[in-house]
Amino acid sequence: MTKCPKGGDFPEETASAARCAEHGITILWHGDPIKDSGFLAPPAAPCLGPVLSRGRPCPCGCTP
């Protein structure tokens, strides 16, 4: 059973949807469930410390 975000289980659930009329919530899903491994880590932002620190050591400790 899928859990309703407002509490309890969804009273109506099929292979493609879950519905909680009491809370007005419907969830639809298509395809295989998403797993944590399906998400990519966001790219690391370039350090702007050397530009912003104007010759002083970078606040993050990097060495440009």
PDB file of N, CA and C in Angstrom:
ATOM      1  N   MET A   1       0.842  -1.194   0.000  1.00  0.00           N
ATOM      2  CA  MET A   1       0.000   0.000   0.000  1.00  0.00           C
ATOM      3  C   MET A   1       0.884   1.253   0.000  1.00  0.00           C
ATOM      4  N   THR A   2       0.413   2.232  -0.721  1.00  0.00           N
ATOM      5  CA  THR A   2       1.091   3.516  -0.780  1.00  0.00           C
ATOM      6  C   THR A   2       0.558   4.395   0.344  1.00  0.00           C
ATOM      7  N   LYS A   3       1.447   5.119   0.988  1.00  0.00           N
ATOM      8  CA  LYS A   3       1.056   6.002   2.094  1.00  0.00           C
ATOM      9  C   LYS A   3       0.578   7.348   1.561  1.00  0.00           C
ATOM     10  N   CYS A   4      -0.533   7.818   2.089  1.00  0.00           N
ATOM     11  CA  CYS A   4      -1.061   9.146   1.760  1.00  0.00           C
ATOM     12  C   CYS A   4      -0.212  10.185   2.486  1.00  0.00           C
ATOM     13  N   PRO A   5       0.225  11.247   1.799  1.00  0.00           N
ATOM     14  CA  PRO A   5       1.018  12.277   2.462  1.00  0.00           C
ATOM     15  C   PRO A   5       0.308  12.919   3.657  1.00  0.00           C
ATOM     16  N   LYS A   6      -1.015  12.856   3.688  1.00  0.00           N
ATOM     17  CA  LYS A   6      -1.777  13.453   4.795  1.00  0.00           C
ATOM     18  C   LYS A   6      -2.011  12.462   5.925  1.00  0.00           C
ATOM     19  N   GLY A   7      -1.558  11.213   5.745  1.00  0.00           N
ATOM     20  CA  GLY A   7      -1.703  10.213   6.798  1.00  0.00           C
ATOM     21  C   GLY A   7      -2.496   9.007   6.354  1.00  0.00           C
ATOM     22  N   GLY A   8      -2.047   7.840   6.766  1.00  0.00           N
ATOM     23  CA  GLY A   8      -2.733   6.597   6.431  1.00  0.00           C
ATOM     24  C   GLY A   8      -2.387   6.088   5.047  1.00  0.00           C
ATOM     25  N   ASP A   9      -3.066   5.019   4.647  1.00  0.00           N
ATOM     26  CA  ASP A   9      -2.861   4.441   3.324  1.00  0.00           C
ATOM     27  C   ASP A   9      -3.891   5.006   2.350  1.00  0.00           C
ATOM     28  N   PHE A  10      -3.558   4.976   1.059  1.00  0.00           N
ATOM     29  CA  PHE A  10      -4.525   5.357   0.042  1.00  0.00           C
ATOM     30  C   PHE A  10      -5.616   4.288   0.006  1.00  0.00           C
ATOM     31  N   PRO A  11      -6.887   4.670   0.133  1.00  0.00           N
ATOM     32  CA  PRO A  11      -7.959   3.680   0.124  1.00  0.00           C
ATOM     33  C   PRO A  11      -8.197   3.061  -1.252  1.00  0.00           C
ATOM     34  N   GLU A  12      -7.885   3.785  -2.316  1.00  0.00           N
ATOM     35  CA  GLU A  12      -8.063   3.276  -3.677  1.00  0.00           C
ATOM     36  C   GLU A  12      -6.687   3.224  -4.333  1.00  0.00           C
ATOM     37  N   GLU A  13      -6.270   2.040  -4.758  1.00  0.00           N
ATOM     38  CA  GLU A  13      -4.969   1.914  -5.393  1.00  0.00           C
ATOM     39  C   GLU A  13      -5.023   0.864  -6.489  1.00  0.00           C
ATOM     40  N   THR A  14      -4.492   1.229  -7.665  1.00  0.00           N
ATOM     41  CA  THR A  14      -4.388   0.299  -8.783  1.00  0.00           C
ATOM     42  C   THR A  14      -2.922   0.237  -9.204  1.00  0.00           C
ATOM     43  N   ALA A  15      -2.641  -0.455 -10.290  1.00  0.00           N
ATOM     44  CA  ALA A  15      -1.266  -0.562 -10.781  1.00  0.00           C
ATOM     45  C   ALA A  15      -0.745   0.760 -11.346  1.00  0.00           C
ATOM     46  N   SER A  16      -1.643   1.701 -11.650  1.00  0.00           N
ATOM     47  CA  SER A  16      -1.197   2.955 -12.253  1.00  0.00           C
ATOM     48  C   SER A  16      -1.584   4.211 -11.474  1.00  0.00           C
ATOM     49  N   ALA A  17      -2.287   4.067 -10.351  1.00  0.00           N
ATOM     50  CA  ALA A  17      -2.715   5.257  -9.618  1.00  0.00           C
ATOM     51  C   ALA A  17      -3.080   4.916  -8.174  1.00  0.00           C
ATOM     52  N   ALA A  18      -3.049   5.938  -7.349  1.00  0.00           N
ATOM     53  CA  ALA A  18      -3.541   5.832  -5.977  1.00  0.00           C
ATOM     54  C   ALA A  18      -4.360   7.090  -5.715  1.00  0.00           C
ATOM     55  N   ARG A  19      -5.494   6.930  -5.021  1.00  0.00           N
ATOM     56  CA  ARG A  19      -6.392   8.077  -4.809  1.00  0.00           C
ATOM     57  C   ARG A  19      -6.910   8.078  -3.389  1.00  0.00           C
ATOM     58  N   CYS A  20      -6.884   9.260  -2.776  1.00  0.00           N
ATOM     59  CA  CYS A  20      -7.453   9.455  -1.457  1.00  0.00           C
ATOM     60  C   CYS A  20      -8.496  10.567  -1.586  1.00  0.00           C
ATOM     61  N   ALA A  21      -9.757  10.183  -1.711  1.00  0.00           N
ATOM     62  CA  ALA A  21     -10.829  11.162  -1.894  1.00  0.00           C
ATOM     63  C   ALA A  21     -10.980  12.055  -0.666  1.00  0.00           C
ATOM     64  N   GLU A  22     -10.745  11.505   0.518  1.00  0.00           N
ATOM     65  CA  GLU A  22     -10.889  12.282   1.748  1.00  0.00           C
ATOM     66  C   GLU A  22      -9.973  13.497   1.764  1.00  0.00           C
ATOM     67  N   HIS A  23      -8.747  13.330   1.276  1.00  0.00           N
ATOM     68  CA  HIS A  23      -7.778  14.430   1.272  1.00  0.00           C
ATOM     69  C   HIS A  23      -7.636  15.090  -0.097  1.00  0.00           C
ATOM     70  N   GLY A  24      -8.331  14.562  -1.118  1.00  0.00           N
ATOM     71  CA  GLY A  24      -8.261  15.151  -2.459  1.00  0.00           C
ATOM     72  C   GLY A  24      -6.914  14.968  -3.121  1.00  0.00           C
ATOM     73  N   ILE A  25      -6.268  13.835  -2.887  1.00  0.00           N
ATOM     74  CA  ILE A  25      -4.940  13.581  -3.439  1.00  0.00           C
ATOM     75  C   ILE A  25      -5.015  12.397  -4.397  1.00  0.00           C
ATOM     76  N   THR A  26      -4.464  12.579  -5.591  1.00  0.00           N
ATOM     77  CA  THR A  26      -4.348  11.503  -6.561  1.00  0.00           C
ATOM     78  C   THR A  26      -2.901  11.456  -7.034  1.00  0.00           C
ATOM     79  N   ILE A  27      -2.321  10.271  -7.058  1.00  0.00           N
ATOM     80  CA  ILE A  27      -0.969  10.072  -7.553  1.00  0.00           C
ATOM     81  C   ILE A  27      -1.060   9.127  -8.743  1.00  0.00           C
ATOM     82  N   LEU A  28      -0.444   9.534  -9.855  1.00  0.00           N
ATOM     83  CA  LEU A  28      -0.382   8.690 -11.047  1.00  0.00           C
ATOM     84  C   LEU A  28       1.072   8.322 -11.285  1.00  0.00           C
ATOM     85  N   TRP A  29       1.325   7.095 -11.681  1.00  0.00           N
ATOM     86  CA  TRP A  29       2.687   6.734 -12.038  1.00  0.00           C
ATOM     87  C   TRP A  29       2.689   5.990 -13.347  1.00  0.00           C
ATOM     88  N   HIS A  30       3.767   6.188 -14.071  1.00  0.00           N
ATOM     89  CA  HIS A  30       3.928   5.591 -15.391  1.00  0.00           C
ATOM     90  C   HIS A  30       5.315   4.971 -15.450  1.00  0.00           C
ATOM     91  N   GLY A  31       5.424   3.727 -15.854  1.00  0.00           N
ATOM     92  CA  GLY A  31       6.721   3.087 -15.993  1.00  0.00           C
ATOM     93  C   GLY A  31       7.253   2.570 -14.675  1.00  0.00           C
ATOM     94  N   ASP A  32       8.523   2.217 -14.699  1.00  0.00           N
ATOM     95  CA  ASP A  32       9.176   1.654 -13.520  1.00  0.00           C
ATOM     96  C   ASP A  32       9.371   2.727 -12.451  1.00  0.00           C
ATOM     97  N   PRO A  33       9.347   2.327 -11.192  1.00  0.00           N
ATOM     98  CA  PRO A  33       9.597   3.296 -10.116  1.00  0.00           C
ATOM     99  C   PRO A  33      10.998   3.906 -10.234  1.00  0.00           C
ATOM    100  N   ILE A  34      11.124   5.142  -9.846  1.00  0.00           N
ATOM    101  CA  ILE A  34      12.419   5.823  -9.854  1.00  0.00           C
ATOM    102  C   ILE A  34      13.188   5.379  -8.621  1.00  0.00           C
ATOM    103  N   LYS A  35      14.439   5.045  -8.824  1.00  0.00           N
ATOM    104  CA  LYS A  35      15.308   4.650  -7.711  1.00  0.00           C
ATOM    105  C   LYS A  35      16.308   5.766  -7.456  1.00  0.00           C
ATOM    106  N   ASP A  36      16.876   5.798  -6.263  1.00  0.00           N
ATOM    107  CA  ASP A  36      17.857   6.827  -5.930  1.00  0.00           C
ATOM    108  C   ASP A  36      18.994   6.875  -6.943  1.00  0.00           C
ATOM    109  N   SER A  37      19.378   5.716  -7.486  1.00  0.00           N
ATOM    110  CA  SER A  37      20.479   5.682  -8.439  1.00  0.00           C
ATOM    111  C   SER A  37      20.100   6.346  -9.765  1.00  0.00           C
ATOM    112  N   GLY A  38      18.816   6.616  -9.984  1.00  0.00           N
ATOM    113  CA  GLY A  38      18.362   7.258 -11.209  1.00  0.00           C
ATOM    114  C   GLY A  38      18.563   8.764 -11.205  1.00  0.00           C
ATOM    115  N   PHE A  39      18.898   9.328 -10.058  1.00  0.00           N
ATOM    116  CA  PHE A  39      19.107  10.761  -9.961  1.00  0.00           C
ATOM    117  C   PHE A  39      20.588  11.072 -10.087  1.00  0.00           C
ATOM    118  N   LEU A  40      20.915  12.082 -10.849  1.00  0.00           N
ATOM    119  CA  LEU A  40      22.298  12.495 -11.000  1.00  0.00           C
ATOM    120  C   LEU A  40      22.610  13.588  -9.986  1.00  0.00           C
ATOM    121  N   ALA A  41      23.822  13.582  -9.496  1.00  0.00           N
ATOM    122  CA  ALA A  41      24.259  14.641  -8.589  1.00  0.00           C
ATOM    123  C   ALA A  41      24.378  15.938  -9.382  1.00  0.00           C
ATOM    124  N   PRO A  42      24.027  17.066  -8.794  1.00  0.00           N
ATOM    125  CA  PRO A  42      24.161  18.326  -9.522  1.00  0.00           C
ATOM    126  C   PRO A  42      25.632  18.613  -9.786  1.00  0.00           C
ATOM    127  N   PRO A  43      25.936  19.250 -10.912  1.00  0.00           N
ATOM    128  CA  PRO A  43      27.341  19.554 -11.195  1.00  0.00           C
ATOM    129  C   PRO A  43      27.890  20.535 -10.168  1.00  0.00           C
ATOM    130  N   ALA A  44      29.154  20.374  -9.860  1.00  0.00           N
ATOM    131  CA  ALA A  44      29.790  21.274  -8.897  1.00  0.00           C
ATOM    132  C   ALA A  44      29.944  22.655  -9.537  1.00  0.00           C
ATOM    133  N   ALA A  45      29.611  23.672  -8.789  1.00  0.00           N
ATOM    134  CA  ALA A  45      29.758  25.040  -9.282  1.00  0.00           C
ATOM    135  C   ALA A  45      31.230  25.423  -9.236  1.00  0.00           C
ATOM    136  N   PRO A  46      31.695  26.155 -10.233  1.00  0.00           N
ATOM    137  CA  PRO A  46      33.098  26.580 -10.197  1.00  0.00           C
ATOM    138  C   PRO A  46      33.323  27.561  -9.057  1.00  0.00           C
ATOM    139  N   CYS A  47      34.487  27.501  -8.470  1.00  0.00           N
ATOM    140  CA  CYS A  47      34.823  28.402  -7.366  1.00  0.00           C
ATOM    141  C   CYS A  47      35.115  29.790  -7.928  1.00  0.00           C
ATOM    142  N   LEU A  48      34.428  30.779  -7.406  1.00  0.00           N
ATOM    143  CA  LEU A  48      34.658  32.163  -7.820  1.00  0.00           C
ATOM    144  C   LEU A  48      35.502  32.916  -6.796  1.00  0.00           C
ATOM    145  N   GLY A  49      35.974  32.200  -5.783  1.00  0.00           N
ATOM    146  CA  GLY A  49      36.780  32.828  -4.734  1.00  0.00           C
ATOM    147  C   GLY A  49      37.979  33.595  -5.258  1.00  0.00           C
ATOM    148  N   PRO A  50      38.794  32.993  -6.155  1.00  0.00           N
ATOM    149  CA  PRO A  50      39.953  33.734  -6.656  1.00  0.00           C
ATOM    150  C   PRO A  50      39.564  35.032  -7.356  1.00  0.00           C
ATOM    151  N   VAL A  51      38.432  35.038  -8.038  1.00  0.00           N
ATOM    152  CA  VAL A  51      37.987  36.252  -8.729  1.00  0.00           C
ATOM    153  C   VAL A  51      37.486  37.274  -7.717  1.00  0.00           C
ATOM    154  N   LEU A  52      36.697  36.801  -6.753  1.00  0.00           N
ATOM    155  CA  LEU A  52      36.084  37.713  -5.794  1.00  0.00           C
ATOM    156  C   LEU A  52      37.034  38.171  -4.696  1.00  0.00           C
ATOM    157  N   SER A  53      38.068  37.367  -4.392  1.00  0.00           N
ATOM    158  CA  SER A  53      38.955  37.734  -3.283  1.00  0.00           C
ATOM    159  C   SER A  53      40.070  38.680  -3.713  1.00  0.00           C
ATOM    160  N   ARG A  54      40.203  38.931  -5.006  1.00  0.00           N
ATOM    161  CA  ARG A  54      41.155  39.905  -5.566  1.00  0.00           C
ATOM    162  C   ARG A  54      42.580  39.688  -5.043  1.00  0.00           C
ATOM    163  N   GLY A  55      43.104  38.490  -5.253  1.00  0.00           N
ATOM    164  CA  GLY A  55      44.494  38.219  -4.894  1.00  0.00           C
ATOM    165  C   GLY A  55      44.691  37.672  -3.494  1.00  0.00           C
ATOM    166  N   ARG A  56      43.718  37.798  -2.625  1.00  0.00           N
ATOM    167  CA  ARG A  56      43.843  37.248  -1.279  1.00  0.00           C
ATOM    168  C   ARG A  56      43.559  35.743  -1.363  1.00  0.00           C
ATOM    169  N   PRO A  57      43.904  34.976  -0.343  1.00  0.00           N
ATOM    170  CA  PRO A  57      43.600  33.542  -0.367  1.00  0.00           C
ATOM    171  C   PRO A  57      42.096  33.314  -0.519  1.00  0.00           C
ATOM    172  N   CYS A  58      41.763  32.283  -1.263  1.00  0.00           N
ATOM    173  CA  CYS A  58      40.360  31.953  -1.505  1.00  0.00           C
ATOM    174  C   CYS A  58      39.693  31.496  -0.210  1.00  0.00           C
ATOM    175  N   PRO A  59      38.460  31.951   0.075  1.00  0.00           N
ATOM    176  CA  PRO A  59      37.762  31.556   1.304  1.00  0.00           C
ATOM    177  C   PRO A  59      37.511  30.047   1.398  1.00  0.00           C
ATOM    178  N   CYS A  60      37.402  29.367   0.252  1.00  0.00           N
ATOM    179  CA  CYS A  60      37.116  27.927   0.319  1.00  0.00           C
ATOM    180  C   CYS A  60      38.398  27.113   0.443  1.00  0.00           C
ATOM    181  N   GLY A  61      39.541  27.738   0.327  1.00  0.00           N
ATOM    182  CA  GLY A  61      40.804  27.030   0.496  1.00  0.00           C
ATOM    183  C   GLY A  61      41.328  26.379  -0.768  1.00  0.00           C
ATOM    184  N   CYS A  62      40.676  26.609  -1.907  1.00  0.00           N
ATOM    185  CA  CYS A  62      41.153  26.001  -3.148  1.00  0.00           C
ATOM    186  C   CYS A  62      42.404  26.707  -3.639  1.00  0.00           C
ATOM    187  N   THR A  63      43.088  26.026  -4.520  1.00  0.00           N
ATOM    188  CA  THR A  63      44.252  26.652  -5.144  1.00  0.00           C
ATOM    189  C   THR A  63      44.005  26.705  -6.646  1.00  0.00           C
ATOM    190  N   PRO A  64      43.780  27.887  -7.170  1.00  0.00           N
ATOM    191  CA  PRO A  64      43.459  28.023  -8.594  1.00  0.00           C
ATOM    192  C   PRO A  64      44.628  27.655  -9.488  1.00  0.00           C
TER     193      PRO A  64
END
